[in-house]
Amino acid sequence: MKAEVYVVSHKKTKMPKDEIYLPLQVGKDPEDFKGFLRDNTGDNISAKNENYCELTAQYWATKNRTADVKGLVHYRRFFSNGKRNFFASVDKKYQDIMTPATLQAALKEHDMILPKKRNYYIETSWSHYEHVHHIKDLETTRQVLVEKYPDYVPFFDQAVKRRSVHMFNMMIAKSELFDAYTTWLIDVLAEVEKRTDISDYTPYEKRIYGFISELLLDVWVDKNQISYVEYPVMFMGKQNWVKKISSFLIRKITGKPSRLDN
């Protein structure tokens, strides 16, 4: 089983050594990083990276790569080989990144690997989005589903009422599922894009389609009854928890995005 896990990055940085991990450069840097694939080749939407985030890499992988298994991770976020250690050194974290053996074993029993769900505890995915972003964009997304994919609407409504969600646009899946999900996702987001004016959005808010997709993954997985297993996510850099908590509280109290998000 040939597996390719694309490590999305907009800068030169340390990468895992296992051969399943393929560095994939995104963004506008004119320099081609040595040893990296690049999402502006072949059939691509690389120019949309500012708004689509990791999804430009996901689209590229669907259109331009052939493998039995395809995956998407981030240079700052990897699947752990088993357990998450917030306090380990970066070198130790690199040693604990999911290995080919773990990946193969997981996909013998399931069709997809997803990150452990993030729990919001005191709010739903809908209310969380409303506090962080522009809720009208999520309303537009639902309307697009009503018109183009009505069978998905009940699963969308269920997903946004939950207090937990698979975040980070990370997944590893059998290729046919990876490609099918990507095709559906980009079709939905392209229609949302046609109906959305983001000209006055902040740089953070302009990452809109990457944010919306974090909620749509569970919609597609639930609708299609995908068998999946969850693995912890390791954050390779230091997490600024003071900033994260402060930003969350500002959004919760004011009902508006925080400047700390930019």
mmCIF file of N, CA, C and O in Angstrom, residues 90-130:
data_model
loop_
_atom_site.group_PDB
_atom_site.id
_atom_site.type_symbol
_atom_site.label_atom_id
_atom_site.label_comp_id
_atom_site.label_asym_id
_atom_site.label_seq_id
_atom_site.Cartn_x
_atom_site.Cartn_y
_atom_site.Cartn_z
ATOM 1 N N VAL A 90 10.942 19.742 20.788
ATOM 2 C CA VAL A 90 10.600 19.589 19.375
ATOM 3 C C VAL A 90 11.246 18.334 18.800
ATOM 4 O O VAL A 90 10.615 17.580 18.047
ATOM 5 N N ASP A 91 12.498 18.073 19.165
ATOM 6 C CA ASP A 91 13.177 16.870 18.671
ATOM 7 C C ASP A 91 12.441 15.611 19.099
ATOM 8 O O ASP A 91 12.296 14.661 18.315
ATOM 9 N N LYS A 92 11.978 15.588 20.341
ATOM 10 C CA LYS A 92 11.231 14.413 20.828
ATOM 11 C C LYS A 92 9.907 14.274 20.081
ATOM 12 O O LYS A 92 9.482 13.149 19.746
ATOM 13 N N LYS A 93 9.270 15.397 19.794
ATOM 14 C CA LYS A 93 8.006 15.342 19.066
ATOM 15 C C LYS A 93 8.203 14.755 17.673
ATOM 16 O O LYS A 93 7.378 13.972 17.202
ATOM 17 N N TYR A 94 9.305 15.127 17.023
ATOM 18 C CA TYR A 94 9.567 14.572 15.701
ATOM 19 C C TYR A 94 9.759 13.055 15.765
ATOM 20 O O TYR A 94 9.416 12.341 14.821
ATOM 21 N N GLN A 95 10.275 12.561 16.863
ATOM 22 C CA GLN A 95 10.440 11.116 17.028
ATOM 23 C C GLN A 95 9.099 10.413 17.227
ATOM 24 O O GLN A 95 8.984 9.214 16.995
ATOM 25 N N ASP A 96 8.089 11.175 17.661
ATOM 26 C CA ASP A 96 6.786 10.587 17.973
ATOM 27 C C ASP A 96 5.751 10.785 16.869
ATOM 28 O O ASP A 96 4.574 10.481 17.051
ATOM 29 N N ILE A 97 6.174 11.319 15.717
ATOM 30 C CA ILE A 97 5.255 11.489 14.596
ATOM 31 C C ILE A 97 4.813 10.118 14.074
ATOM 32 O O ILE A 97 5.576 9.148 14.090
ATOM 33 N N MET A 98 3.579 10.046 13.620
ATOM 34 C CA MET A 98 3.032 8.784 13.128
ATOM 35 C C MET A 98 3.964 8.124 12.114
ATOM 36 O O MET A 98 4.412 8.744 11.150
ATOM 37 N N THR A 99 4.251 6.851 12.341
ATOM 38 C CA THR A 99 5.144 6.092 11.471
ATOM 39 C C THR A 99 4.355 5.385 10.372
ATOM 40 O O THR A 99 3.130 5.208 10.484
ATOM 41 N N PRO A 100 5.035 4.961 9.325
ATOM 42 C CA PRO A 100 4.353 4.179 8.282
ATOM 43 C C PRO A 100 3.664 2.933 8.829
ATOM 44 O O PRO A 100 2.568 2.587 8.384
ATOM 45 N N ALA A 101 4.292 2.286 9.796
ATOM 46 C CA ALA A 101 3.705 1.064 10.358
ATOM 47 C C ALA A 101 2.387 1.355 11.065
ATOM 48 O O ALA A 101 1.404 0.606 10.927
ATOM 49 N N THR A 102 2.354 2.441 11.838
ATOM 50 C CA THR A 102 1.118 2.817 12.526
ATOM 51 C C THR A 102 0.033 3.187 11.529
ATOM 52 O O THR A 102 -1.131 2.795 11.664
ATOM 53 N N LEU A 103 0.414 3.924 10.499
ATOM 54 C CA LEU A 103 -0.542 4.324 9.466
ATOM 55 C C LEU A 103 -1.136 3.095 8.785
ATOM 56 O O LEU A 103 -2.355 2.978 8.639
ATOM 57 N N GLN A 104 -0.270 2.176 8.388
ATOM 58 C CA GLN A 104 -0.737 0.977 7.686
ATOM 59 C C GLN A 104 -1.676 0.155 8.564
ATOM 60 O O GLN A 104 -2.709 -0.337 8.106
ATOM 61 N N ALA A 105 -1.310 0.014 9.830
ATOM 62 C CA ALA A 105 -2.140 -0.774 10.743
ATOM 63 C C ALA A 105 -3.509 -0.130 10.935
ATOM 64 O O ALA A 105 -4.539 -0.821 10.965
ATOM 65 N N ALA A 106 -3.532 1.187 11.061
ATOM 66 C CA ALA A 106 -4.795 1.905 11.275
ATOM 67 C C ALA A 106 -5.724 1.748 10.076
ATOM 68 O O ALA A 106 -6.942 1.565 10.228
ATOM 69 N N LEU A 107 -5.152 1.810 8.868
ATOM 70 C CA LEU A 107 -5.985 1.749 7.672
ATOM 71 C C LEU A 107 -6.328 0.330 7.250
ATOM 72 O O LEU A 107 -7.081 0.135 6.298
ATOM 73 N N LYS A 108 -5.814 -0.658 7.962
ATOM 74 C CA LYS A 108 -6.287 -2.023 7.755
ATOM 75 C C LYS A 108 -7.657 -2.209 8.399
ATOM 76 O O LYS A 108 -8.463 -3.030 7.960
ATOM 77 N N GLU A 109 -7.902 -1.432 9.455
ATOM 78 C CA GLU A 109 -9.151 -1.556 10.200
ATOM 79 C C GLU A 109 -10.156 -0.468 9.846
ATOM 80 O O GLU A 109 -11.362 -0.624 10.069
ATOM 81 N N HIS A 110 -9.669 0.655 9.311
ATOM 82 C CA HIS A 110 -10.531 1.805 9.029
ATOM 83 C C HIS A 110 -10.162 2.407 7.679
ATOM 84 O O HIS A 110 -9.114 2.096 7.111
ATOM 85 N N ASP A 111 -11.014 3.306 7.197
ATOM 86 C CA ASP A 111 -10.782 3.939 5.898
ATOM 87 C C ASP A 111 -10.144 5.315 6.006
ATOM 88 O O ASP A 111 -9.702 5.868 4.995
ATOM 89 N N MET A 112 -10.106 5.861 7.213
ATOM 90 C CA MET A 112 -9.636 7.234 7.369
ATOM 91 C C MET A 112 -9.057 7.442 8.762
ATOM 92 O O MET A 112 -9.526 6.830 9.726
ATOM 93 N N ILE A 113 -8.042 8.293 8.846
ATOM 94 C CA ILE A 113 -7.464 8.712 10.124
ATOM 95 C C ILE A 113 -7.760 10.197 10.295
ATOM 96 O O ILE A 113 -7.480 11.003 9.400
ATOM 97 N N LEU A 114 -8.324 10.549 11.434
ATOM 98 C CA LEU A 114 -8.676 11.938 11.732
ATOM 99 C C LEU A 114 -8.069 12.348 13.067
ATOM 100 O O LEU A 114 -7.770 11.502 13.915
ATOM 101 N N PRO A 115 -7.890 13.656 13.269
ATOM 102 C CA PRO A 115 -7.397 14.118 14.574
ATOM 103 C C PRO A 115 -8.464 13.947 15.647
ATOM 104 O O PRO A 115 -9.665 13.954 15.349
ATOM 105 N N LYS A 116 -8.023 13.752 16.876
ATOM 106 C CA LYS A 116 -8.989 13.705 17.977
ATOM 107 C C LYS A 116 -9.798 14.995 17.977
ATOM 108 O O LYS A 116 -9.273 16.078 17.718
ATOM 109 N N LYS A 117 -11.085 14.882 18.238
ATOM 110 C CA LYS A 117 -11.965 16.047 18.171
ATOM 111 C C LYS A 117 -11.562 17.117 19.184
ATOM 112 O O LYS A 117 -11.114 16.804 20.290
ATOM 113 N N ARG A 118 -11.739 18.354 18.783
ATOM 114 C CA ARG A 118 -11.579 19.474 19.707
ATOM 115 C C ARG A 118 -12.924 19.730 20.358
ATOM 116 O O ARG A 118 -13.947 19.841 19.685
ATOM 117 N N ASN A 119 -12.928 19.830 21.673
ATOM 118 C CA ASN A 119 -14.153 20.077 22.432
ATOM 119 C C ASN A 119 -14.245 21.544 22.843
ATOM 120 O O ASN A 119 -13.303 22.098 23.407
ATOM 121 N N TYR A 120 -15.399 22.144 22.557
ATOM 122 C CA TYR A 120 -15.627 23.536 22.948
ATOM 123 C C TYR A 120 -16.302 23.638 24.318
ATOM 124 O O TYR A 120 -16.297 24.701 24.932
ATOM 125 N N TYR A 121 -16.926 22.563 24.767
ATOM 126 C CA TYR A 121 -17.532 22.444 26.099
ATOM 127 C C TYR A 121 -18.704 23.395 26.314
ATOM 128 O O TYR A 121 -19.813 22.960 26.579
ATOM 129 N N ILE A 122 -18.465 24.712 26.240
ATOM 130 C CA ILE A 122 -19.521 25.669 26.614
ATOM 131 C C ILE A 122 -20.245 26.261 25.419
ATOM 132 O O ILE A 122 -21.127 27.103 25.588
ATOM 133 N N GLU A 123 -19.881 25.851 24.212
ATOM 134 C CA GLU A 123 -20.588 26.359 23.043
ATOM 135 C C GLU A 123 -20.551 25.341 21.912
ATOM 136 O O GLU A 123 -19.731 24.420 21.904
ATOM 137 N N THR A 124 -21.438 25.520 20.954
ATOM 138 C CA THR A 124 -21.509 24.629 19.802
ATOM 139 C C THR A 124 -20.553 25.115 18.714
ATOM 140 O O THR A 124 -20.015 26.224 18.780
ATOM 141 N N SER A 125 -20.371 24.287 17.697
ATOM 142 C CA SER A 125 -19.545 24.707 16.562
ATOM 143 C C SER A 125 -20.141 25.940 15.884
ATOM 144 O O SER A 125 -19.415 26.815 15.418
ATOM 145 N N TRP A 126 -21.472 26.011 15.843
ATOM 146 C CA TRP A 126 -22.131 27.176 15.235
ATOM 147 C C TRP A 126 -21.843 28.448 16.030
ATOM 148 O O TRP A 126 -21.436 29.467 15.468
ATOM 149 N N SER A 127 -22.036 28.396 17.340
ATOM 150 C CA SER A 127 -21.817 29.595 18.157
ATOM 151 C C SER A 127 -20.343 29.966 18.202
ATOM 152 O O SER A 127 -19.983 31.151 18.227
ATOM 153 N N HIS A 128 -19.474 28.954 18.173
ATOM 154 C CA HIS A 128 -18.046 29.237 18.133
ATOM 155 C C HIS A 128 -17.696 29.978 16.845
ATOM 156 O O HIS A 128 -16.958 30.970 16.873
ATOM 157 N N TYR A 129 -18.222 29.510 15.724
ATOM 158 C CA TYR A 129 -17.955 30.180 14.452
ATOM 159 C C TYR A 129 -18.492 31.607 14.484
ATOM 160 O O TYR A 129 -17.844 32.546 13.999
ATOM 161 N N GLU A 130 -19.653 31.773 15.069
ATOM 162 C CA GLU A 130 -20.266 33.105 15.146
ATOM 163 C C GLU A 130 -19.409 34.077 15.948
ATOM 164 O O GLU A 130 -19.326 35.264 15.638
#
